[in-house]
Amino acid sequence: MLCPTAMPPVNLQTGLQSTPKSANYCALVKPGIGAALENLEGNVESWRRSDKWADMEMMAMGATAFTGQGTGKSPQNCMATGQYTDTLQIQTNAFHRYDADLGQVGIFLEPKLAMANHSCIPNAMVQFVGRKAILRAEKPIKVDEEIEISYTDYTFPRPKRKHALAPYFFDCQCPRCEKDLNVYQVCAGSPIINTNRHSLVADVGKLGKHPAATDPTKASTATSFSEQLSDLIDEKDPTLSPEDRRRVLRARYHQCKGLTAENFWAVSPLPQLLTEVSILYIEESNFIYALTTACFVATSSEPYRHVLPYHPIRIKGLLLVAKLLANTAADTASLGNSQAVASKGDINQRALQTLQDIDQVSLCQMLLIMIIASVPRDYVREWEVSATAQQMLDEINELPGRDQELSLINAWKENPEGEQARAFFEYAVVKQVDSLANLGLEILEMDFGY
């Protein structure tokens, strides 16, 4: 696990609030919070010229009225006094915390962390653990090198990133933006590709040699398709029935034919679409299909988007695979007699045979160990992902009759760089996940490609 000494995990003072409005109230009634905001940029003049200025005025007036500090003042007076620029400072400097299912669940504001500048190829990231924010390195950081984080999802196409950065009133001039690099090109230039030796990637050497990185024509094609299809990234309707969602996902998959035909699986909106497909399979209780799809995403998509093996998104992908293995390990026998298997024939039989040939419990156990090892030790029980992994691992450790498997797994855990441990990891984890991922691609084409 990469943990550069120049950038150890840092526990920052929590400042989590549910909305910008509630954070604004706190800034007005708690002098310490208001004082901490004084030196932060508020972009007042830029906000004043934007079409959001009236909204900012109303928010400031509401906050001052609610706290009893501005009753009767017009919004213009609230903003003009200079006392209420807290609203703009919060809007400019707060981190918005999102949940995949609930959307925005809170904002986090910490003055020191807010001083970090943006890059679409950052060397650090902010990871939320409970009510704490941890600043972690994404790559080695030299002494006196500026720490940069990303204010938005840096894997999105450039127009979508530019739109997301608009409230900060600057144009990003990082290499990804200046050269309009796609995810494969950025991955190829990463100095940490080799850290994926301890990941699910079957051939680490290929990470930096994807055709979309080495062939200018294919690189241009990837960028063009991603920009044309960018509206699909956020298209979700949770009210749809599984049948209607399947129909919509199939239509979107066909819209992405230009990407799938070139094997541009890491280019948005394909990763988002594949995640939705996995969720659909889970809702349909088709855990084998969900597992193979999740393995395909974990090996053919996410390593190019987030090169760092312990990036939270990749770790969440590991947990999804581990959870699905827990289901398939228990249900493989019964699924073998299911109507779905009988009706679709060959690929289902091969999927079942592949699973029956895998020690699913050991594979699940090793993935859980990888998850826990990726998190700073003091936070394992606090981050919901690693806490869940620890609970699952504790349950597996209670299973009887696994002495031989445990001896091999423990030897790998203690010395993952050892020759025998490396060979065991390649066979027990990488090879098995790769075989499931290959099935995942076949299943996607069979189920959504026609």
GROMACS .gro file of C-alpha atoms in nm:
model
  450
    1MET     CA    1   0.000   0.000   0.000
    2LEU     CA    2   0.135   0.340  -0.099
    3CYS     CA    3   0.166   0.578   0.194
    4PRO     CA    4   0.430   0.841   0.112
    5THR     CA    5   0.603   0.980   0.419
    6ALA     CA    6   0.564   1.328   0.274
    7MET     CA    7   0.188   1.296   0.301
    8PRO     CA    8   0.064   1.078   0.587
    9PRO     CA    9  -0.308   1.061   0.660
   10VAL     CA   10  -0.412   1.373   0.849
   11ASN     CA   11  -0.711   1.387   1.083
   12LEU     CA   12  -0.877   1.723   1.034
   13GLN     CA   13  -1.114   1.899   1.272
   14THR     CA   14  -1.465   1.802   1.172
   15GLY     CA   15  -1.703   2.061   1.040
   16LEU     CA   16  -1.985   1.852   0.893
   17GLN     CA   17  -2.320   2.020   0.843
   18SER     CA   18  -2.622   1.901   0.651
   19THR     CA   19  -2.657   2.201   0.415
   20PRO     CA   20  -2.482   2.529   0.329
   21LYS     CA   21  -2.766   2.710   0.509
   22SER     CA   22  -2.706   2.533   0.839
   23ALA     CA   23  -2.332   2.590   0.803
   24ASN     CA   24  -2.404   2.958   0.750
   25TYR     CA   25  -2.614   2.969   1.067
   26CYS     CA   26  -2.327   2.812   1.262
   27ALA     CA   27  -2.082   3.069   1.125
   28LEU     CA   28  -2.306   3.352   1.245
   29VAL     CA   29  -2.380   3.225   1.595
   30LYS     CA   30  -2.043   3.068   1.675
   31PRO     CA   31  -1.767   3.332   1.671
   32GLY     CA   32  -1.491   3.071   1.639
   33ILE     CA   33  -1.632   2.938   1.314
   34GLY     CA   34  -1.690   3.283   1.172
   35ALA     CA   35  -1.335   3.387   1.260
   36ALA     CA   36  -1.194   3.076   1.091
   37LEU     CA   37  -1.359   3.182   0.766
   38GLU     CA   38  -1.208   3.531   0.760
   39ASN     CA   39  -0.905   3.449   0.546
   40LEU     CA   40  -1.086   3.228   0.297
   41GLU     CA   41  -1.164   3.342  -0.056
   42GLY     CA   42  -1.529   3.429  -0.114
   43ASN     CA   43  -1.517   3.540  -0.480
   44VAL     CA   44  -1.760   3.819  -0.393
   45GLU     CA   45  -1.728   4.013  -0.718
   46SER     CA   46  -1.752   3.699  -0.929
   47TRP     CA   47  -2.065   3.591  -0.744
   48ARG     CA   48  -2.209   3.939  -0.784
   49ARG     CA   49  -2.178   3.910  -1.163
   50SER     CA   50  -2.324   3.559  -1.174
   51ASP     CA   51  -2.687   3.458  -1.218
   52LYS     CA   52  -2.676   3.303  -0.869
   53TRP     CA   53  -2.627   3.636  -0.691
   54ALA     CA   54  -2.995   3.679  -0.602
   55ASP     CA   55  -2.996   3.333  -0.444
   56MET     CA   56  -2.690   3.423  -0.237
   57GLU     CA   57  -2.857   3.743  -0.119
   58MET     CA   58  -3.166   3.556  -0.008
   59MET     CA   59  -2.959   3.292   0.170
   60ALA     CA   60  -2.766   3.561   0.357
   61MET     CA   61  -3.085   3.740   0.458
   62GLY     CA   62  -3.243   3.415   0.576
   63ALA     CA   63  -2.939   3.327   0.785
   64THR     CA   64  -2.918   3.668   0.950
   65ALA     CA   65  -3.291   3.676   1.018
   66PHE     CA   66  -3.292   3.323   1.158
   67THR     CA   67  -3.007   3.404   1.397
   68GLY     CA   68  -3.156   3.739   1.498
   69GLN     CA   69  -2.869   3.940   1.354
   70GLY     CA   70  -3.037   4.095   1.056
   71THR     CA   71  -3.415   4.109   1.102
   72GLY     CA   72  -3.562   4.374   0.879
   73LYS     CA   73  -3.258   4.414   0.658
   74SER     CA   74  -3.296   4.381   0.284
   75PRO     CA   75  -3.088   4.113   0.114
   76GLN     CA   76  -2.886   4.387  -0.055
   77ASN     CA   77  -2.799   4.541   0.281
   78CYS     CA   78  -2.708   4.203   0.426
   79MET     CA   79  -2.455   4.145   0.151
   80ALA     CA   80  -2.332   4.502   0.133
   81THR     CA   81  -2.232   4.526   0.498
   82GLY     CA   82  -1.947   4.281   0.450
   83GLN     CA   83  -2.046   4.097   0.769
   84TYR     CA   84  -2.231   3.828   0.579
   85THR     CA   85  -1.975   3.715   0.327
   86ASP     CA   86  -1.972   3.391   0.526
   87THR     CA   87  -2.235   3.270   0.281
   88LEU     CA   88  -2.002   3.310  -0.015
   89GLN     CA   89  -1.699   3.176   0.168
   90ILE     CA   90  -1.891   2.861   0.258
   91GLN     CA   91  -2.018   2.817  -0.097
   92THR     CA   92  -1.665   2.855  -0.233
   93ASN     CA   93  -1.470   2.648   0.019
   94ALA     CA   94  -1.698   2.377   0.157
   95PHE     CA   95  -1.667   2.014   0.049
   96HIS     CA   96  -1.996   1.861  -0.055
   97ARG     CA   97  -2.034   1.508   0.072
   98TYR     CA   98  -2.240   1.280  -0.148
   99ASP     CA   99  -2.400   0.942  -0.100
  100ALA     CA  100  -2.464   0.724  -0.404
  101ASP     CA  101  -2.823   0.659  -0.295
  102LEU     CA  102  -2.917   0.975  -0.106
  103GLY     CA  103  -2.732   1.242  -0.303
  104GLN     CA  104  -2.579   1.524  -0.098
  105VAL     CA  105  -2.586   1.430   0.270
  106GLY     CA  106  -2.375   1.710   0.411
  107ILE     CA  107  -2.099   1.962   0.365
  108PHE     CA  108  -1.760   1.978   0.531
  109LEU     CA  109  -1.564   2.295   0.593
  110GLU     CA  110  -1.214   2.308   0.739
  111PRO     CA  111  -1.012   2.627   0.676
  112LYS     CA  112  -0.671   2.459   0.631
  113LEU     CA  113  -0.809   2.196   0.396
  114ALA     CA  114  -0.993   2.465   0.202
  115MET     CA  115  -0.657   2.619   0.110
  116ALA     CA  116  -0.572   2.319  -0.111
  117ASN     CA  117  -0.586   2.412  -0.478
  118HIS     CA  118  -0.751   2.211  -0.753
  119SER     CA  119  -0.608   1.989  -1.025
  120CYS     CA  120  -0.778   1.730  -1.247
  121ILE     CA  121  -0.460   1.523  -1.198
  122PRO     CA  122  -0.431   1.568  -0.821
  123ASN     CA  123  -0.159   1.431  -0.598
  124ALA     CA  124  -0.393   1.400  -0.299
  125MET     CA  125  -0.756   1.331  -0.217
  126VAL     CA  126  -1.002   1.395   0.064
  127GLN     CA  127  -1.161   1.082   0.205
  128PHE     CA  128  -1.455   1.107   0.444
  129VAL     CA  129  -1.461   0.864   0.735
  130GLY     CA  130  -1.762   0.915   0.957
  131ARG     CA  131  -1.755   1.284   1.052
  132LYS     CA  132  -1.384   1.316   0.978
  133ALA     CA  133  -1.203   1.413   0.661
  134ILE     CA  134  -0.869   1.248   0.588
  135LEU     CA  135  -0.620   1.402   0.346
  136ARG     CA  136  -0.439   1.118   0.168
  137ALA     CA  137  -0.175   1.110  -0.102
  138GLU     CA  138  -0.265   0.973  -0.447
  139LYS     CA  139   0.101   0.963  -0.547
  140PRO     CA  140   0.439   1.042  -0.383
  141ILE     CA  141   0.463   1.408  -0.283
  142LYS     CA  142   0.800   1.578  -0.253
  143VAL     CA  143   0.897   1.821   0.020
  144ASP     CA  144   0.780   2.174  -0.074
  145GLU     CA  145   0.558   2.035  -0.353
  146GLU     CA  146   0.210   2.187  -0.357
  147ILE     CA  147  -0.069   1.959  -0.242
  148GLU     CA  148  -0.352   1.956  -0.496
  149ILE     CA  149  -0.690   1.788  -0.474
  150SER     CA  150  -0.976   1.764  -0.721
  151TYR     CA  151  -1.290   1.968  -0.659
  152THR     CA  152  -1.490   1.748  -0.897
  153ASP     CA  153  -1.486   1.401  -1.053
  154TYR     CA  154  -1.170   1.421  -1.262
  155THR     CA  155  -1.270   1.122  -1.477
  156PHE     CA  156  -1.558   1.312  -1.637
  157PRO     CA  157  -1.515   1.464  -1.987
  158ARG     CA  158  -1.371   1.817  -1.993
  159PRO     CA  159  -1.698   2.009  -2.060
  160LYS     CA  160  -1.864   1.840  -1.763
  161ARG     CA  161  -1.565   1.913  -1.537
  162LYS     CA  162  -1.565   2.275  -1.653
  163HIS     CA  163  -1.933   2.306  -1.566
  164ALA     CA  164  -1.873   2.155  -1.221
  165LEU     CA  165  -1.589   2.403  -1.156
  166ALA     CA  166  -1.793   2.707  -1.263
  167PRO     CA  167  -1.895   2.801  -0.904
  168TYR     CA  168  -1.525   2.839  -0.818
  169PHE     CA  169  -1.475   3.103  -1.091
  170PHE     CA  170  -1.153   2.976  -1.245
  171ASP     CA  171  -1.047   2.779  -1.551
  172CYS     CA  172  -0.841   2.472  -1.474
  173GLN     CA  173  -0.510   2.467  -1.660
  174CYS     CA  174  -0.385   2.125  -1.554
  175PRO     CA  175  -0.246   1.894  -1.826
  176ARG     CA  176  -0.568   1.691  -1.835
  177CYS     CA  177  -0.763   2.005  -1.926
  178GLU     CA  178  -0.501   2.181  -2.138
  179LYS     CA  179  -0.442   1.873  -2.358
  180ASP     CA  180  -0.794   1.729  -2.315
  181LEU     CA  181  -0.648   1.395  -2.205
  182ASN     CA  182  -0.873   1.092  -2.164
  183VAL     CA  183  -0.850   0.858  -1.865
  184TYR     CA  184  -0.624   0.613  -2.050
  185GLN     CA  185  -0.374   0.887  -2.136
  186VAL     CA  186  -0.362   1.012  -1.778
  187CYS     CA  187  -0.319   0.656  -1.653
  188ALA     CA  188  -0.030   0.598  -1.895
  189GLY     CA  189   0.153   0.896  -1.749
  190SER     CA  190   0.098   0.799  -1.386
  191PRO     CA  191   0.409   0.729  -1.175
  192ILE     CA  192   0.225   0.474  -0.958
  193ILE     CA  193   0.110   0.216  -1.214
  194ASN     CA  194   0.331  -0.051  -1.057
  195THR     CA  195   0.144  -0.027  -0.725
  196ASN     CA  196  -0.124  -0.230  -0.903
  197ARG     CA  197   0.091  -0.540  -0.856
  198HIS     CA  198  -0.114  -0.580  -0.539
  199SER     CA  199  -0.451  -0.529  -0.709
  200LEU     CA  200  -0.692  -0.726  -0.927
  201VAL     CA  201  -0.519  -0.613  -1.249
  202ALA     CA  202  -0.406  -0.923  -1.438
  203ASP     CA  203  -0.140  -0.751  -1.652
  204VAL     CA  204  -0.005  -0.435  -1.492
  205GLY     CA  205   0.206  -0.360  -1.799
  206LYS     CA  206  -0.108  -0.308  -2.007
  207LEU     CA  207  -0.233  -0.026  -1.784
  208GLY     CA  208  -0.005   0.221  -1.954
  209LYS     CA  209  -0.043   0.083  -2.306
  210HIS     CA  210  -0.413   0.098  -2.386
  211PRO     CA  211  -0.475   0.195  -2.752
  212ALA     CA  212  -0.668   0.502  -2.637
  213ALA     CA  213  -0.341   0.620  -2.481
  214THR     CA  214  -0.096   0.516  -2.752
  215ASP     CA  215  -0.297   0.573  -3.072
  216PRO     CA  216  -0.384   0.942  -3.135
  217THR     CA  217  -0.685   0.849  -3.349
  218LYS     CA  218  -0.832   0.622  -3.084
  219ALA     CA  219  -0.755   0.880  -2.815
  220SER     CA  220  -0.949   1.141  -3.010
  221THR     CA  221  -1.234   0.895  -3.064
  222ALA     CA  222  -1.258   0.821  -2.691
  223THR     CA  223  -1.272   1.191  -2.606
  224SER     CA  224  -1.529   1.265  -2.875
  225PHE     CA  225  -1.767   0.984  -2.775
  226SER     CA  226  -1.739   1.072  -2.406
  227GLU     CA  227  -1.834   1.435  -2.468
  228GLN     CA  228  -2.123   1.340  -2.696
  229LEU     CA  229  -2.265   1.097  -2.439
  230SER     CA  230  -2.192   1.299  -2.124
  231ASP     CA  231  -2.562   1.361  -2.055
  232LEU     CA  232  -2.601   0.988  -1.983
  233ILE     CA  233  -2.370   1.009  -1.680
  234ASP     CA  234  -2.634   1.150  -1.447
  235GLU     CA  235  -2.942   0.991  -1.605
  236LYS     CA  236  -3.103   0.789  -1.327
  237ASP     CA  237  -3.467   0.732  -1.239
  238PRO     CA  238  -3.500   0.533  -0.915
  239THR     CA  239  -3.878   0.518  -0.956
  240LEU     CA  240  -3.858   0.284  -1.256
  241SER     CA  241  -3.945  -0.081  -1.211
  242PRO     CA  242  -3.667  -0.335  -1.276
  243GLU     CA  243  -3.830  -0.421  -1.609
  244ASP     CA  244  -3.838  -0.057  -1.721
  245ARG     CA  245  -3.486   0.003  -1.591
  246ARG     CA  246  -3.359  -0.293  -1.790
  247ARG     CA  247  -3.519  -0.149  -2.102
  248VAL     CA  248  -3.362   0.193  -2.038
  249LEU     CA  249  -3.019   0.046  -1.962
  250ARG     CA  250  -3.027  -0.161  -2.279
  251ALA     CA  251  -3.106   0.153  -2.480
  252ARG     CA  252  -2.817   0.339  -2.315
  253TYR     CA  253  -2.584   0.048  -2.376
  254HIS     CA  254  -2.667   0.068  -2.746
  255GLN     CA  255  -2.602   0.443  -2.737
  256CYS     CA  256  -2.254   0.360  -2.608
  257LYS     CA  257  -2.177   0.119  -2.893
  258GLY     CA  258  -1.901   0.348  -3.014
  259LEU     CA  259  -1.724   0.302  -2.680
  260THR     CA  260  -1.790  -0.069  -2.632
  261ALA     CA  261  -1.676  -0.152  -2.986
  262GLU     CA  262  -1.335   0.002  -2.910
  263ASN     CA  263  -1.312  -0.148  -2.558
  264PHE     CA  264  -1.320   0.199  -2.401
  265TRP     CA  265  -1.472   0.061  -2.081
  266ALA     CA  266  -1.313   0.324  -1.858
  267VAL     CA  267  -1.455   0.619  -2.053
  268SER     CA  268  -1.767   0.786  -1.912
  269PRO     CA  269  -2.056   0.717  -1.930
  270LEU     CA  270  -1.974   0.344  -1.961
  271PRO     CA  271  -1.847   0.294  -1.600
  272GLN     CA  272  -2.160   0.458  -1.460
  273LEU     CA  273  -2.377   0.246  -1.690
  274LEU     CA  274  -2.205  -0.078  -1.586
  275THR     CA  275  -2.254   0.009  -1.220
  276GLU     CA  276  -2.626   0.052  -1.286
  277VAL     CA  277  -2.631  -0.287  -1.460
  278SER     CA  278  -2.470  -0.451  -1.154
  279ILE     CA  279  -2.731  -0.292  -0.929
  280LEU     CA  280  -3.008  -0.417  -1.157
  281TYR     CA  281  -2.874  -0.772  -1.140
  282ILE     CA  282  -2.864  -0.751  -0.760
  283GLU     CA  283  -3.225  -0.631  -0.750
  284GLU     CA  284  -3.315  -0.925  -0.972
  285SER     CA  285  -3.128  -1.157  -0.728
  286ASN     CA  286  -2.906  -1.264  -1.018
  287PHE     CA  287  -2.591  -1.261  -0.809
  288ILE     CA  288  -2.378  -1.453  -1.060
  289TYR     CA  289  -2.435  -1.192  -1.330
  290ALA     CA  290  -2.385  -0.913  -1.077
  291LEU     CA  291  -2.057  -1.070  -0.964
  292THR     CA  292  -1.914  -1.114  -1.312
  293THR     CA  293  -2.011  -0.758  -1.407
  294ALA     CA  294  -1.856  -0.619  -1.087
  295CYS     CA  295  -1.535  -0.814  -1.159
  296PHE     CA  296  -1.527  -0.673  -1.512
  297VAL     CA  297  -1.564  -0.316  -1.382
  298ALA     CA  298  -1.296  -0.377  -1.117
  299THR     CA  299  -1.043  -0.497  -1.375
  300SER     CA  300  -1.125  -0.323  -1.703
  301SER     CA  301  -1.260   0.013  -1.592
  302GLU     CA  302  -1.166   0.143  -1.248
  303PRO     CA  303  -0.787   0.082  -1.261
  304TYR     CA  304  -0.764   0.321  -1.557
  305ARG     CA  305  -0.989   0.581  -1.396
  306HIS     CA  306  -0.827   0.568  -1.053
  307VAL     CA  307  -0.474   0.429  -1.079
  308LEU     CA  308  -0.422   0.422  -0.703
  309PRO     CA  309  -0.526   0.074  -0.581
  310TYR     CA  310  -0.655   0.207  -0.249
  311HIS     CA  311  -0.865   0.484  -0.398
  312PRO     CA  312  -1.202   0.471  -0.214
  313ILE     CA  313  -1.394   0.398  -0.535
  314ARG     CA  314  -1.178   0.096  -0.610
  315ILE     CA  315  -1.201  -0.025  -0.251
  316LYS     CA  316  -1.581   0.000  -0.267
  317GLY     CA  317  -1.562  -0.210  -0.582
  318LEU     CA  318  -1.363  -0.475  -0.392
  319LEU     CA  319  -1.628  -0.482  -0.121
  320LEU     CA  320  -1.903  -0.526  -0.378
  321VAL     CA  321  -1.721  -0.825  -0.527
  322ALA     CA  322  -1.665  -0.971  -0.178
  323LYS     CA  323  -2.032  -0.930  -0.085
  324LEU     CA  324  -2.144  -1.094  -0.407
  325LEU     CA  325  -1.902  -1.382  -0.351
  326ALA     CA  326  -2.062  -1.434  -0.011
  327ASN     CA  327  -2.395  -1.479  -0.191
  328THR     CA  328  -2.271  -1.695  -0.477
  329ALA     CA  329  -2.069  -1.918  -0.245
  330ALA     CA  330  -2.384  -1.996  -0.049
  331ASP     CA  331  -2.618  -2.022  -0.347
  332THR     CA  332  -2.410  -2.177  -0.629
  333ALA     CA  333  -2.563  -2.522  -0.587
  334SER     CA  334  -2.923  -2.399  -0.583
  335LEU     CA  335  -2.862  -2.157  -0.869
  336GLY     CA  336  -2.742  -2.447  -1.077
  337ASN     CA  337  -3.098  -2.579  -1.082
  338SER     CA  338  -3.268  -2.244  -1.133
  339GLN     CA  339  -3.499  -2.169  -1.423
  340ALA     CA  340  -3.277  -1.879  -1.532
  341VAL     CA  341  -2.982  -2.112  -1.578
  342ALA     CA  342  -3.186  -2.367  -1.767
  343SER     CA  343  -3.333  -2.106  -2.000
  344LYS     CA  344  -3.009  -1.940  -2.111
  345GLY     CA  345  -2.792  -2.245  -2.138
  346ASP     CA  346  -2.423  -2.241  -2.212
  347ILE     CA  347  -2.296  -1.917  -2.060
  348ASN     CA  348  -2.481  -1.983  -1.736
  349GLN     CA  349  -2.339  -2.333  -1.714
  350ARG     CA  350  -1.989  -2.199  -1.772
  351ALA     CA  351  -2.041  -1.930  -1.509
  352LEU     CA  352  -2.157  -2.189  -1.258
  353GLN     CA  353  -1.869  -2.419  -1.344
  354THR     CA  354  -1.622  -2.132  -1.304
  355LEU     CA  355  -1.763  -2.051  -0.961
  356GLN     CA  356  -1.761  -2.415  -0.855
  357ASP     CA  357  -1.393  -2.436  -0.951
  358ILE     CA  358  -1.307  -2.131  -0.738
  359ASP     CA  359  -1.251  -2.137  -0.363
  360GLN     CA  360  -1.501  -1.854  -0.323
  361VAL     CA  361  -1.461  -1.830   0.053
  362SER     CA  362  -1.083  -1.788   0.030
  363LEU     CA  363  -1.117  -1.537  -0.253
  364CYS     CA  364  -1.369  -1.338  -0.051
  365GLN     CA  365  -1.141  -1.354   0.254
  366MET     CA  366  -0.839  -1.225   0.064
  367LEU     CA  367  -1.037  -0.937  -0.086
  368LEU     CA  368  -1.154  -0.838   0.261
  369ILE     CA  369  -0.794  -0.843   0.385
  370MET     CA  370  -0.698  -0.616   0.094
  371ILE     CA  371  -0.976  -0.372   0.187
  372ILE     CA  372  -0.871  -0.351   0.551
  373ALA     CA  373  -0.502  -0.310   0.458
  374SER     CA  374  -0.593  -0.013   0.236
  375VAL     CA  375  -0.727   0.196   0.524
  376PRO     CA  376  -0.517   0.374   0.789
  377ARG     CA  377  -0.530   0.145   1.091
  378ASP     CA  378  -0.698   0.395   1.322
  379TYR     CA  379  -0.993   0.434   1.085
  380VAL     CA  380  -1.075   0.073   0.995
  381ARG     CA  381  -1.369   0.059   1.237
  382GLU     CA  382  -1.491   0.409   1.145
  383TRP     CA  383  -1.520   0.391   0.764
  384GLU     CA  384  -1.836   0.200   0.677
  385VAL     CA  385  -1.662   0.013   0.394
  386SER     CA  386  -1.372  -0.122   0.601
  387ALA     CA  387  -1.597  -0.176   0.904
  388THR     CA  388  -1.823  -0.398   0.693
  389ALA     CA  389  -1.519  -0.579   0.556
  390GLN     CA  390  -1.388  -0.640   0.908
  391GLN     CA  391  -1.723  -0.780   1.020
  392MET     CA  392  -1.737  -1.016   0.721
  393LEU     CA  393  -1.377  -1.122   0.779
  394ASP     CA  394  -1.446  -1.199   1.145
  395GLU     CA  395  -1.732  -1.426   1.037
  396ILE     CA  396  -1.516  -1.610   0.782
  397ASN     CA  397  -1.245  -1.660   1.042
  398GLU     CA  398  -1.496  -1.854   1.253
  399LEU     CA  399  -1.557  -2.113   0.980
  400PRO     CA  400  -1.418  -2.457   1.074
  401GLY     CA  401  -1.203  -2.690   0.865
  402ARG     CA  402  -1.000  -2.432   0.675
  403ASP     CA  403  -0.657  -2.481   0.832
  404GLN     CA  404  -0.473  -2.541   0.504
  405GLU     CA  405  -0.631  -2.241   0.333
  406LEU     CA  406  -0.563  -2.019   0.632
  407SER     CA  407  -0.195  -2.113   0.643
  408LEU     CA  408  -0.151  -1.998   0.281
  409ILE     CA  409  -0.359  -1.685   0.329
  410ASN     CA  410  -0.178  -1.587   0.648
  411ALA     CA  411   0.162  -1.637   0.482
  412TRP     CA  412   0.053  -1.405   0.198
  413LYS     CA  413  -0.085  -1.152   0.445
  414GLU     CA  414   0.239  -1.142   0.646
  415ASN     CA  415   0.474  -1.116   0.347
  416PRO     CA  416   0.289  -1.030   0.025
  417GLU     CA  417   0.620  -0.967  -0.158
  418GLY     CA  418   0.751  -1.318  -0.100
  419GLU     CA  419   0.788  -1.534  -0.410
  420GLN     CA  420   0.546  -1.802  -0.292
  421ALA     CA  421   0.301  -1.543  -0.162
  422ARG     CA  422   0.305  -1.361  -0.495
  423ALA     CA  423   0.238  -1.683  -0.684
  424PHE     CA  424  -0.044  -1.771  -0.447
  425PHE     CA  425  -0.202  -1.426  -0.484
  426GLU     CA  426  -0.178  -1.442  -0.863
  427TYR     CA  427  -0.353  -1.780  -0.866
  428ALA     CA  428  -0.606  -1.743  -0.585
  429VAL     CA  429  -0.713  -1.384  -0.655
  430VAL     CA  430  -0.598  -1.233  -0.985
  431LYS     CA  431  -0.656  -1.538  -1.206
  432GLN     CA  432  -0.997  -1.615  -1.055
  433VAL     CA  433  -1.125  -1.258  -1.076
  434ASP     CA  434  -0.997  -1.234  -1.432
  435SER     CA  435  -1.189  -1.546  -1.534
  436LEU     CA  436  -1.507  -1.402  -1.380
  437ALA     CA  437  -1.444  -1.067  -1.552
  438ASN     CA  438  -1.412  -1.236  -1.891
  439LEU     CA  439  -1.749  -1.399  -1.833
  440GLY     CA  440  -1.884  -1.060  -1.732
  441LEU     CA  441  -1.802  -0.915  -2.073
  442GLU     CA  442  -1.976  -1.206  -2.247
  443ILE     CA  443  -2.281  -1.168  -2.026
  444LEU     CA  444  -2.302  -0.794  -2.092
  445GLU     CA  445  -2.295  -0.846  -2.466
  446MET     CA  446  -2.548  -1.128  -2.446
  447ASP     CA  447  -2.787  -0.948  -2.213
  448PHE     CA  448  -2.760  -0.587  -2.331
  449GLY     CA  449  -2.574  -0.587  -2.661
  450TYR     CA  450  -2.844  -0.737  -2.879
   0.00000   0.00000   0.00000
